[in-house]
Amino acid sequence: MKGILFALVASVCLGWAFCIPGLVVRGIRSAKEIQNDQKAQSEDPIISEFNIHSNISNRFAKTLVTSKVKNSEKNPKEATFTVVLPEKAFISKFVMEIGGKSYEAYVKEKEEAKNIYDSAVRQGISAGHVSVSARDSNRFTVSINVEPESKATFHLTYEELLERKNNQYELVLNIHPGQVVKDMNIEVFVNESRPLKFVKTPSLRSGNEISKNDANLDPSADIKIINSTSAVVKFNPNVDKQREFAKELGQKENEGIAGQFVVQYDVDRDAQKGEILLKDGYFVHFFAPEDVDPLPKHVVFILDTSGSMYGRKLRQVKEAMGSILDQLKDTDTFHIVEFNSDIFVWNIDSESKSTLRVHNEREPFEELFKLELPNAVPATKEAIAKGKAVIDKLQDTGLTNMLGSIETGLHLVHKELRAGSKRQPLIIFLTDGDPTMGITNTEEITKIVTKINGDKDHVPIFSLSFGDGADKNFLRKLSLKNLGFARHIYEGADAAIQLQEFYRQISSPLLSNIEFEYTDDVTEVSKKTFPIYFRGSELVVTGRYPIDEGFDISNWRVKSHSRHGLISLPPVREAPVGELERLWAYLTIKQKLEQRELADNKTQLTKEALDLALKYSFVTDVSSLVVVKPNQTSAVDTEDASKPKYAGFSRTFSSPHQSMSVSYAMPGLPGPPAPLGPRSYFDPQPRYGASAYVPLGLSGQRGSYGSFAKAAAFSPNINGRFLVRSGGPNHAWRPTWGDTGIIGNPTSTPPTTTVKPAIKDLLPWLKNIINQNGTLSILGGAYDLGEGQFVLSNGECTKTPNKNVLKGTCSLLSNCPHVHSYLTDFLTYEQFACILDNKYAGVCCPEVVPMP
């Protein structure tokens, strides 16, 4: 069987001057070629030594990963070095030792790195396989040729500030050598300014699920306490142990460990006061009070019950909510809001719900003031039991009215506050998809919510993106602009546990409106105001001070609101372990990038973040790593490591609707040169909303309908061909030979049929509104969608979804794919709907420019 290999690069023009940015077809790969790739893979150079050395001081970890490879063959071999690192870490150094020489990479501005070797994009890319994945992680990969009977060594350094969660710090080290290694050494040094409370190593993890401690995965690490503030942890599994761990982690024994080694620890601290470390003009302020009574809270749970939540997702939400409700304290109150096409506020006492149709796109919030909605209920045992009964009644149906649901949640909070509530409000918003009802533009939703929230009481909104279909970037921005943060819930057997773990982190607010106050001579300070402090976490502020032996911090304070009123806490000064400058640079860059993400004008923040990234050699969102190798220099970046990838940029992508071999390059970076080119790759998730689908025609498989097709529009197929418009509406349609997967001139006579995707897959909102008999209720009747039917377009119409083309004809939805991107929900479709032969639901389809 033949496969098709695509490579995503900056912009490549194909066939008849037809250009799709980011898409180039590289041709047909034979079974023999694939077999040769697999054979080459089995003869990879041997990793003779694999070491990870991590040094933690002042909660700041610097980790060095070293891999030594040897090619014992008489032919050159390609060696691929892959490291999975935490998503919050910055790469700061990469060195390769080849032929007795060292080649050190350097950091450049991202666009400059992109242009360094643009010509290399057009070179070939070989294939290899490294199935490596881990949640909340990034992946770094680079490949080189190792000469016969010679060695190469890779050294990668990355740095991160450890975040305190659930009363402990956690260093996660990913071990993925891809083979059993004769000499494997993992060493972690912990050096803190305060005495260590504990140091421990839980069971090895897969990195892709939350699991309980497993005796079979106990690393039996050697933990030595050097003194009260220092410890060293060693993990040196021999060959047999590596095979055992691989088997327990679900890997092939000969592929070695593919998992995470974790070190957990905490320090003794003042029960209320924070600690200040000062050195060489830099300071860091840690604040994690414990001896504080928790704030009573009002929690509004806003839960997505749209059609896409069907099955396991909704079952897992119900399971998690049962546990979460049990964690509410008797001083708390709560609301349960569900949303799909409409909004439902549940009356917990009566276990009934009020239905809200918040669809006014101008000021939907104003409608809520006219409604009598249920009050929040105290979290008594009886109310919690009734709350669980309410959760059990949730059913999936309809579309996704996000804006209406959040506005309703804010209204419920404001209503309680106006009634005199002193509880800390929290909104927990969970969704698995994109908005498809009411206002659907995510930027507009964010602006409206932020305005409403800012005009009132500034309620923290915590967002949970559930599964691959959720828009993580939108929810992150929404929460950051509204005093909260977002978390991604990965689809898997442990999704309910992930939800419970998230709630555990925010279940106990201790302080609100926290402000760190310093004297005027302190400069370049990171974020110093925080809406809430939660038990078990830590707030960190860093900045610069004038170097003076007599420098006084007696007037430094942390002011906040506790359960018993306003408090002011002075810090305790401690002696730091090692330098503080890089910690200051790391946190400053992180926060500038966060501010940049939210800013309308990003120029100044980009410059400030870039200047620091270049000075301290950090690979960030605005900087890239340029790898120097013999006779070659190329740009390399990291990619999301939450899903397995193929190290040679080739990936077999299969679903009920598509099957293909795809190659990717990092967005904003050139594709990797071959054969020596460093490789970086990126997997854009297929998303609905592209203007057409590309029919691949692999053994009758349907074409994909994803983001890589956004640049072009496709007409219905004619004699096995698709007509592709290469420019705007005034350009002519030209043929593409979809069945061969080649865009451009065919190399052989194309087949005469193409299987198109089901209309419910192309327009997913249809699934939630189609009647049981397969008809669609619209325009006063119930009409068939006409899939698989030969129905001619008929009847002129003058209102098409494409504003640039007013005149059209009534056509089946399946026969007018180039308007699908406009039909984002049922209400939009309704504006352009028409009926064919008094039997079929259609759409006013723009007239197609005739093919020359």
PDB file of C-alpha atoms in Angstrom, residues 264-442:
ATOM      1  CA  GLN A 264       9.099  15.550  45.947  1.00  0.00           C
ATOM      2  CA  TYR A 265      10.076  17.728  48.886  1.00  0.00           C
ATOM      3  CA  ASP A 266       9.024  20.624  51.079  1.00  0.00           C
ATOM      4  CA  VAL A 267      10.720  22.976  53.533  1.00  0.00           C
ATOM      5  CA  ASP A 268       9.949  24.101  57.053  1.00  0.00           C
ATOM      6  CA  ARG A 269       8.766  27.692  57.034  1.00  0.00           C
ATOM      7  CA  ASP A 270       7.355  30.354  59.301  1.00  0.00           C
ATOM      8  CA  ALA A 271       3.664  29.633  59.852  1.00  0.00           C
ATOM      9  CA  GLN A 272       2.650  33.107  58.660  1.00  0.00           C
ATOM     10  CA  LYS A 273       5.612  35.194  57.520  1.00  0.00           C
ATOM     11  CA  GLY A 274       7.312  34.712  54.189  1.00  0.00           C
ATOM     12  CA  GLU A 275      11.046  34.474  53.573  1.00  0.00           C
ATOM     13  CA  ILE A 276      13.282  36.915  51.693  1.00  0.00           C
ATOM     14  CA  LEU A 277      16.535  35.930  49.984  1.00  0.00           C
ATOM     15  CA  LEU A 278      18.938  38.698  48.860  1.00  0.00           C
ATOM     16  CA  LYS A 279      22.199  38.397  46.944  1.00  0.00           C
ATOM     17  CA  ASP A 280      24.221  40.566  44.548  1.00  0.00           C
ATOM     18  CA  GLY A 281      21.411  43.045  43.955  1.00  0.00           C
ATOM     19  CA  TYR A 282      18.688  40.451  43.316  1.00  0.00           C
ATOM     20  CA  PHE A 283      16.018  39.252  45.731  1.00  0.00           C
ATOM     21  CA  VAL A 284      13.295  36.605  45.800  1.00  0.00           C
ATOM     22  CA  HIS A 285      10.359  36.650  48.202  1.00  0.00           C
ATOM     23  CA  PHE A 286       8.594  33.345  48.981  1.00  0.00           C
ATOM     24  CA  PHE A 287       5.199  33.552  50.691  1.00  0.00           C
ATOM     25  CA  ALA A 288       3.309  30.426  51.790  1.00  0.00           C
ATOM     26  CA  PRO A 289       1.514  30.982  55.124  1.00  0.00           C
ATOM     27  CA  GLU A 290      -0.160  27.963  56.707  1.00  0.00           C
ATOM     28  CA  ASP A 291      -1.442  29.065  60.111  1.00  0.00           C
ATOM     29  CA  VAL A 292      -4.427  30.936  58.661  1.00  0.00           C
ATOM     30  CA  ASP A 293      -8.122  30.063  58.832  1.00  0.00           C
ATOM     31  CA  PRO A 294      -9.631  29.356  55.400  1.00  0.00           C
ATOM     32  CA  LEU A 295     -11.984  31.870  53.820  1.00  0.00           C
ATOM     33  CA  PRO A 296     -15.599  30.746  53.446  1.00  0.00           C
ATOM     34  CA  LYS A 297     -16.377  30.583  49.733  1.00  0.00           C
ATOM     35  CA  HIS A 298     -19.233  30.722  47.240  1.00  0.00           C
ATOM     36  CA  VAL A 299     -18.504  28.320  44.386  1.00  0.00           C
ATOM     37  CA  VAL A 300     -20.374  28.469  41.081  1.00  0.00           C
ATOM     38  CA  PHE A 301     -19.871  25.292  39.048  1.00  0.00           C
ATOM     39  CA  ILE A 302     -20.581  25.959  35.347  1.00  0.00           C
ATOM     40  CA  LEU A 303     -20.674  22.646  33.486  1.00  0.00           C
ATOM     41  CA  ASP A 304     -20.874  22.022  29.743  1.00  0.00           C
ATOM     42  CA  THR A 305     -23.605  19.493  28.861  1.00  0.00           C
ATOM     43  CA  SER A 306     -23.649  20.071  25.097  1.00  0.00           C
ATOM     44  CA  GLY A 307     -23.880  17.114  22.736  1.00  0.00           C
ATOM     45  CA  SER A 308     -20.116  16.675  22.538  1.00  0.00           C
ATOM     46  CA  MET A 309     -20.017  15.776  26.253  1.00  0.00           C
ATOM     47  CA  TYR A 310     -21.837  12.517  25.593  1.00  0.00           C
ATOM     48  CA  GLY A 311     -20.636   9.200  26.940  1.00  0.00           C
ATOM     49  CA  ARG A 312     -17.488   8.885  29.008  1.00  0.00           C
ATOM     50  CA  LYS A 313     -16.807  12.622  29.345  1.00  0.00           C
ATOM     51  CA  LEU A 314     -20.083  13.352  31.110  1.00  0.00           C
ATOM     52  CA  ARG A 315     -19.769  10.215  33.235  1.00  0.00           C
ATOM     53  CA  GLN A 316     -16.326  11.346  34.375  1.00  0.00           C
ATOM     54  CA  VAL A 317     -17.573  14.852  35.188  1.00  0.00           C
ATOM     55  CA  LYS A 318     -20.367  13.334  37.278  1.00  0.00           C
ATOM     56  CA  GLU A 319     -17.894  11.092  39.090  1.00  0.00           C
ATOM     57  CA  ALA A 320     -15.541  13.990  39.802  1.00  0.00           C
ATOM     58  CA  MET A 321     -18.318  16.334  40.928  1.00  0.00           C
ATOM     59  CA  GLY A 322     -19.473  13.792  43.497  1.00  0.00           C
ATOM     60  CA  SER A 323     -16.031  13.887  45.106  1.00  0.00           C
ATOM     61  CA  ILE A 324     -15.682  17.663  44.716  1.00  0.00           C
ATOM     62  CA  LEU A 325     -19.004  18.388  46.440  1.00  0.00           C
ATOM     63  CA  ASP A 326     -17.838  16.255  49.364  1.00  0.00           C
ATOM     64  CA  GLN A 327     -14.862  18.612  49.793  1.00  0.00           C
ATOM     65  CA  LEU A 328     -17.049  21.680  50.356  1.00  0.00           C
ATOM     66  CA  LYS A 329     -16.979  22.971  53.918  1.00  0.00           C
ATOM     67  CA  ASP A 330     -20.084  23.727  55.945  1.00  0.00           C
ATOM     68  CA  THR A 331     -19.205  27.442  55.794  1.00  0.00           C
ATOM     69  CA  ASP A 332     -19.353  27.370  51.971  1.00  0.00           C
ATOM     70  CA  THR A 333     -22.268  27.893  49.588  1.00  0.00           C
ATOM     71  CA  PHE A 334     -22.621  26.713  46.005  1.00  0.00           C
ATOM     72  CA  HIS A 335     -24.541  26.936  42.736  1.00  0.00           C
ATOM     73  CA  ILE A 336     -24.719  24.422  39.899  1.00  0.00           C
ATOM     74  CA  VAL A 337     -25.162  25.837  36.390  1.00  0.00           C
ATOM     75  CA  GLU A 338     -25.283  23.679  33.274  1.00  0.00           C
ATOM     76  CA  PHE A 339     -25.230  24.928  29.727  1.00  0.00           C
ATOM     77  CA  ASN A 340     -25.781  23.705  26.199  1.00  0.00           C
ATOM     78  CA  SER A 341     -27.951  25.690  23.779  1.00  0.00           C
ATOM     79  CA  ASP A 342     -29.642  27.196  26.831  1.00  0.00           C
ATOM     80  CA  ILE A 343     -28.551  27.917  30.389  1.00  0.00           C
ATOM     81  CA  PHE A 344     -29.943  26.054  33.389  1.00  0.00           C
ATOM     82  CA  VAL A 345     -29.581  27.206  36.999  1.00  0.00           C
ATOM     83  CA  TRP A 346     -30.408  24.378  39.346  1.00  0.00           C
ATOM     84  CA  ASN A 347     -32.459  24.830  42.504  1.00  0.00           C
ATOM     85  CA  ILE A 348     -30.590  22.441  44.766  1.00  0.00           C
ATOM     86  CA  ASP A 349     -33.339  22.222  47.392  1.00  0.00           C
ATOM     87  CA  SER A 350     -36.061  21.169  44.945  1.00  0.00           C
ATOM     88  CA  GLU A 351     -33.686  19.434  42.505  1.00  0.00           C
ATOM     89  CA  SER A 352     -35.312  21.393  39.674  1.00  0.00           C
ATOM     90  CA  LYS A 353     -33.877  23.864  37.213  1.00  0.00           C
ATOM     91  CA  SER A 354     -34.639  27.295  35.800  1.00  0.00           C
ATOM     92  CA  THR A 355     -34.132  27.599  32.046  1.00  0.00           C
ATOM     93  CA  LEU A 356     -32.550  30.764  30.626  1.00  0.00           C
ATOM     94  CA  ARG A 357     -32.425  31.557  26.936  1.00  0.00           C
ATOM     95  CA  VAL A 358     -29.640  34.123  26.920  1.00  0.00           C
ATOM     96  CA  HIS A 359     -29.232  34.740  23.194  1.00  0.00           C
ATOM     97  CA  ASN A 360     -29.282  38.530  22.882  1.00  0.00           C
ATOM     98  CA  GLU A 361     -25.908  39.262  21.306  1.00  0.00           C
ATOM     99  CA  ARG A 362     -25.745  42.915  22.366  1.00  0.00           C
ATOM    100  CA  GLU A 363     -26.289  42.947  26.105  1.00  0.00           C
ATOM    101  CA  PRO A 364     -27.273  39.420  27.137  1.00  0.00           C
ATOM    102  CA  PHE A 365     -26.270  40.149  30.725  1.00  0.00           C
ATOM    103  CA  GLU A 366     -29.076  42.680  31.131  1.00  0.00           C
ATOM    104  CA  GLU A 367     -31.730  39.994  30.615  1.00  0.00           C
ATOM    105  CA  LEU A 368     -30.638  38.235  33.787  1.00  0.00           C
ATOM    106  CA  PHE A 369     -31.664  41.097  36.079  1.00  0.00           C
ATOM    107  CA  LYS A 370     -35.289  40.451  35.148  1.00  0.00           C
ATOM    108  CA  LEU A 371     -35.218  36.815  36.258  1.00  0.00           C
ATOM    109  CA  GLU A 372     -35.781  35.200  39.639  1.00  0.00           C
ATOM    110  CA  LEU A 373     -33.002  32.667  40.012  1.00  0.00           C
ATOM    111  CA  PRO A 374     -32.283  30.177  42.820  1.00  0.00           C
ATOM    112  CA  ASN A 375     -30.097  31.360  45.679  1.00  0.00           C
ATOM    113  CA  ALA A 376     -26.819  29.701  46.623  1.00  0.00           C
ATOM    114  CA  VAL A 377     -27.290  26.910  49.148  1.00  0.00           C
ATOM    115  CA  PRO A 378     -25.131  26.262  52.226  1.00  0.00           C
ATOM    116  CA  ALA A 379     -22.972  23.153  51.834  1.00  0.00           C
ATOM    117  CA  THR A 380     -24.776  21.053  54.434  1.00  0.00           C
ATOM    118  CA  LYS A 381     -24.780  17.264  54.219  1.00  0.00           C
ATOM    119  CA  GLU A 382     -28.365  17.376  52.957  1.00  0.00           C
ATOM    120  CA  ALA A 383     -27.563  19.996  50.299  1.00  0.00           C
ATOM    121  CA  ILE A 384     -24.498  18.068  49.134  1.00  0.00           C
ATOM    122  CA  ALA A 385     -26.605  14.911  48.762  1.00  0.00           C
ATOM    123  CA  LYS A 386     -29.151  16.867  46.717  1.00  0.00           C
ATOM    124  CA  GLY A 387     -26.347  18.420  44.704  1.00  0.00           C
ATOM    125  CA  LYS A 388     -25.134  14.933  43.780  1.00  0.00           C
ATOM    126  CA  ALA A 389     -28.682  14.016  42.732  1.00  0.00           C
ATOM    127  CA  VAL A 390     -28.723  17.094  40.492  1.00  0.00           C
ATOM    128  CA  ILE A 391     -25.396  16.095  38.930  1.00  0.00           C
ATOM    129  CA  ASP A 392     -26.780  12.623  38.191  1.00  0.00           C
ATOM    130  CA  LYS A 393     -29.615  14.237  36.212  1.00  0.00           C
ATOM    131  CA  LEU A 394     -27.315  16.054  33.778  1.00  0.00           C
ATOM    132  CA  GLN A 395     -27.788  14.983  30.161  1.00  0.00           C
ATOM    133  CA  ASP A 396     -25.851  15.854  27.023  1.00  0.00           C
ATOM    134  CA  THR A 397     -27.695  17.690  24.256  1.00  0.00           C
ATOM    135  CA  GLY A 398     -27.608  20.804  22.117  1.00  0.00           C
ATOM    136  CA  LEU A 399     -24.999  23.414  21.249  1.00  0.00           C
ATOM    137  CA  THR A 400     -22.491  25.362  23.373  1.00  0.00           C
ATOM    138  CA  ASN A 401     -23.622  28.750  24.724  1.00  0.00           C
ATOM    139  CA  MET A 402     -20.437  29.749  26.548  1.00  0.00           C
ATOM    140  CA  LEU A 403     -20.983  33.476  26.936  1.00  0.00           C
ATOM    141  CA  GLY A 404     -24.484  33.065  28.308  1.00  0.00           C
ATOM    142  CA  SER A 405     -23.295  30.540  30.888  1.00  0.00           C
ATOM    143  CA  ILE A 406     -20.426  32.680  32.199  1.00  0.00           C
ATOM    144  CA  GLU A 407     -22.616  35.780  32.366  1.00  0.00           C
ATOM    145  CA  THR A 408     -25.168  33.774  34.327  1.00  0.00           C
ATOM    146  CA  GLY A 409     -22.472  32.624  36.743  1.00  0.00           C
ATOM    147  CA  LEU A 410     -21.255  36.198  37.245  1.00  0.00           C
ATOM    148  CA  HIS A 411     -24.829  37.345  37.825  1.00  0.00           C
ATOM    149  CA  LEU A 412     -25.317  34.698  40.527  1.00  0.00           C
ATOM    150  CA  VAL A 413     -22.155  35.888  42.291  1.00  0.00           C
ATOM    151  CA  HIS A 414     -23.129  39.564  42.050  1.00  0.00           C
ATOM    152  CA  LYS A 415     -26.584  38.723  43.377  1.00  0.00           C
ATOM    153  CA  GLU A 416     -25.091  37.052  46.479  1.00  0.00           C
ATOM    154  CA  LEU A 417     -22.670  39.928  47.071  1.00  0.00           C
ATOM    155  CA  ARG A 418     -25.455  42.498  46.781  1.00  0.00           C
ATOM    156  CA  ALA A 419     -27.350  40.501  49.398  1.00  0.00           C
ATOM    157  CA  GLY A 420     -24.424  40.978  51.795  1.00  0.00           C
ATOM    158  CA  SER A 421     -22.417  37.774  51.319  1.00  0.00           C
ATOM    159  CA  LYS A 422     -18.828  37.994  52.608  1.00  0.00           C
ATOM    160  CA  ARG A 423     -17.759  34.716  51.062  1.00  0.00           C
ATOM    161  CA  GLN A 424     -14.919  34.489  48.556  1.00  0.00           C
ATOM    162  CA  PRO A 425     -16.531  33.859  45.141  1.00  0.00           C
ATOM    163  CA  LEU A 426     -15.022  31.331  42.736  1.00  0.00           C
ATOM    164  CA  ILE A 427     -16.314  30.393  39.291  1.00  0.00           C
ATOM    165  CA  ILE A 428     -15.241  27.003  37.939  1.00  0.00           C
ATOM    166  CA  PHE A 429     -15.996  26.792  34.224  1.00  0.00           C
ATOM    167  CA  LEU A 430     -15.669  23.459  32.397  1.00  0.00           C
ATOM    168  CA  THR A 431     -16.099  22.905  28.660  1.00  0.00           C
ATOM    169  CA  ASP A 432     -14.913  20.451  26.028  1.00  0.00           C
ATOM    170  CA  GLY A 433     -15.375  22.494  22.873  1.00  0.00           C
ATOM    171  CA  ASP A 434     -15.761  25.819  21.128  1.00  0.00           C
ATOM    172  CA  PRO A 435     -18.667  28.265  21.477  1.00  0.00           C
ATOM    173  CA  THR A 436     -21.346  27.434  18.896  1.00  0.00           C
ATOM    174  CA  MET A 437     -24.354  29.399  20.204  1.00  0.00           C
ATOM    175  CA  GLY A 438     -24.912  33.121  20.625  1.00  0.00           C
ATOM    176  CA  ILE A 439     -21.687  35.083  20.321  1.00  0.00           C
ATOM    177  CA  THR A 440     -19.034  32.620  19.144  1.00  0.00           C
ATOM    178  CA  ASN A 441     -16.015  34.879  18.583  1.00  0.00           C
ATOM    179  CA  THR A 442     -13.680  34.018  21.453  1.00  0.00           C
TER     180      THR A 442
END
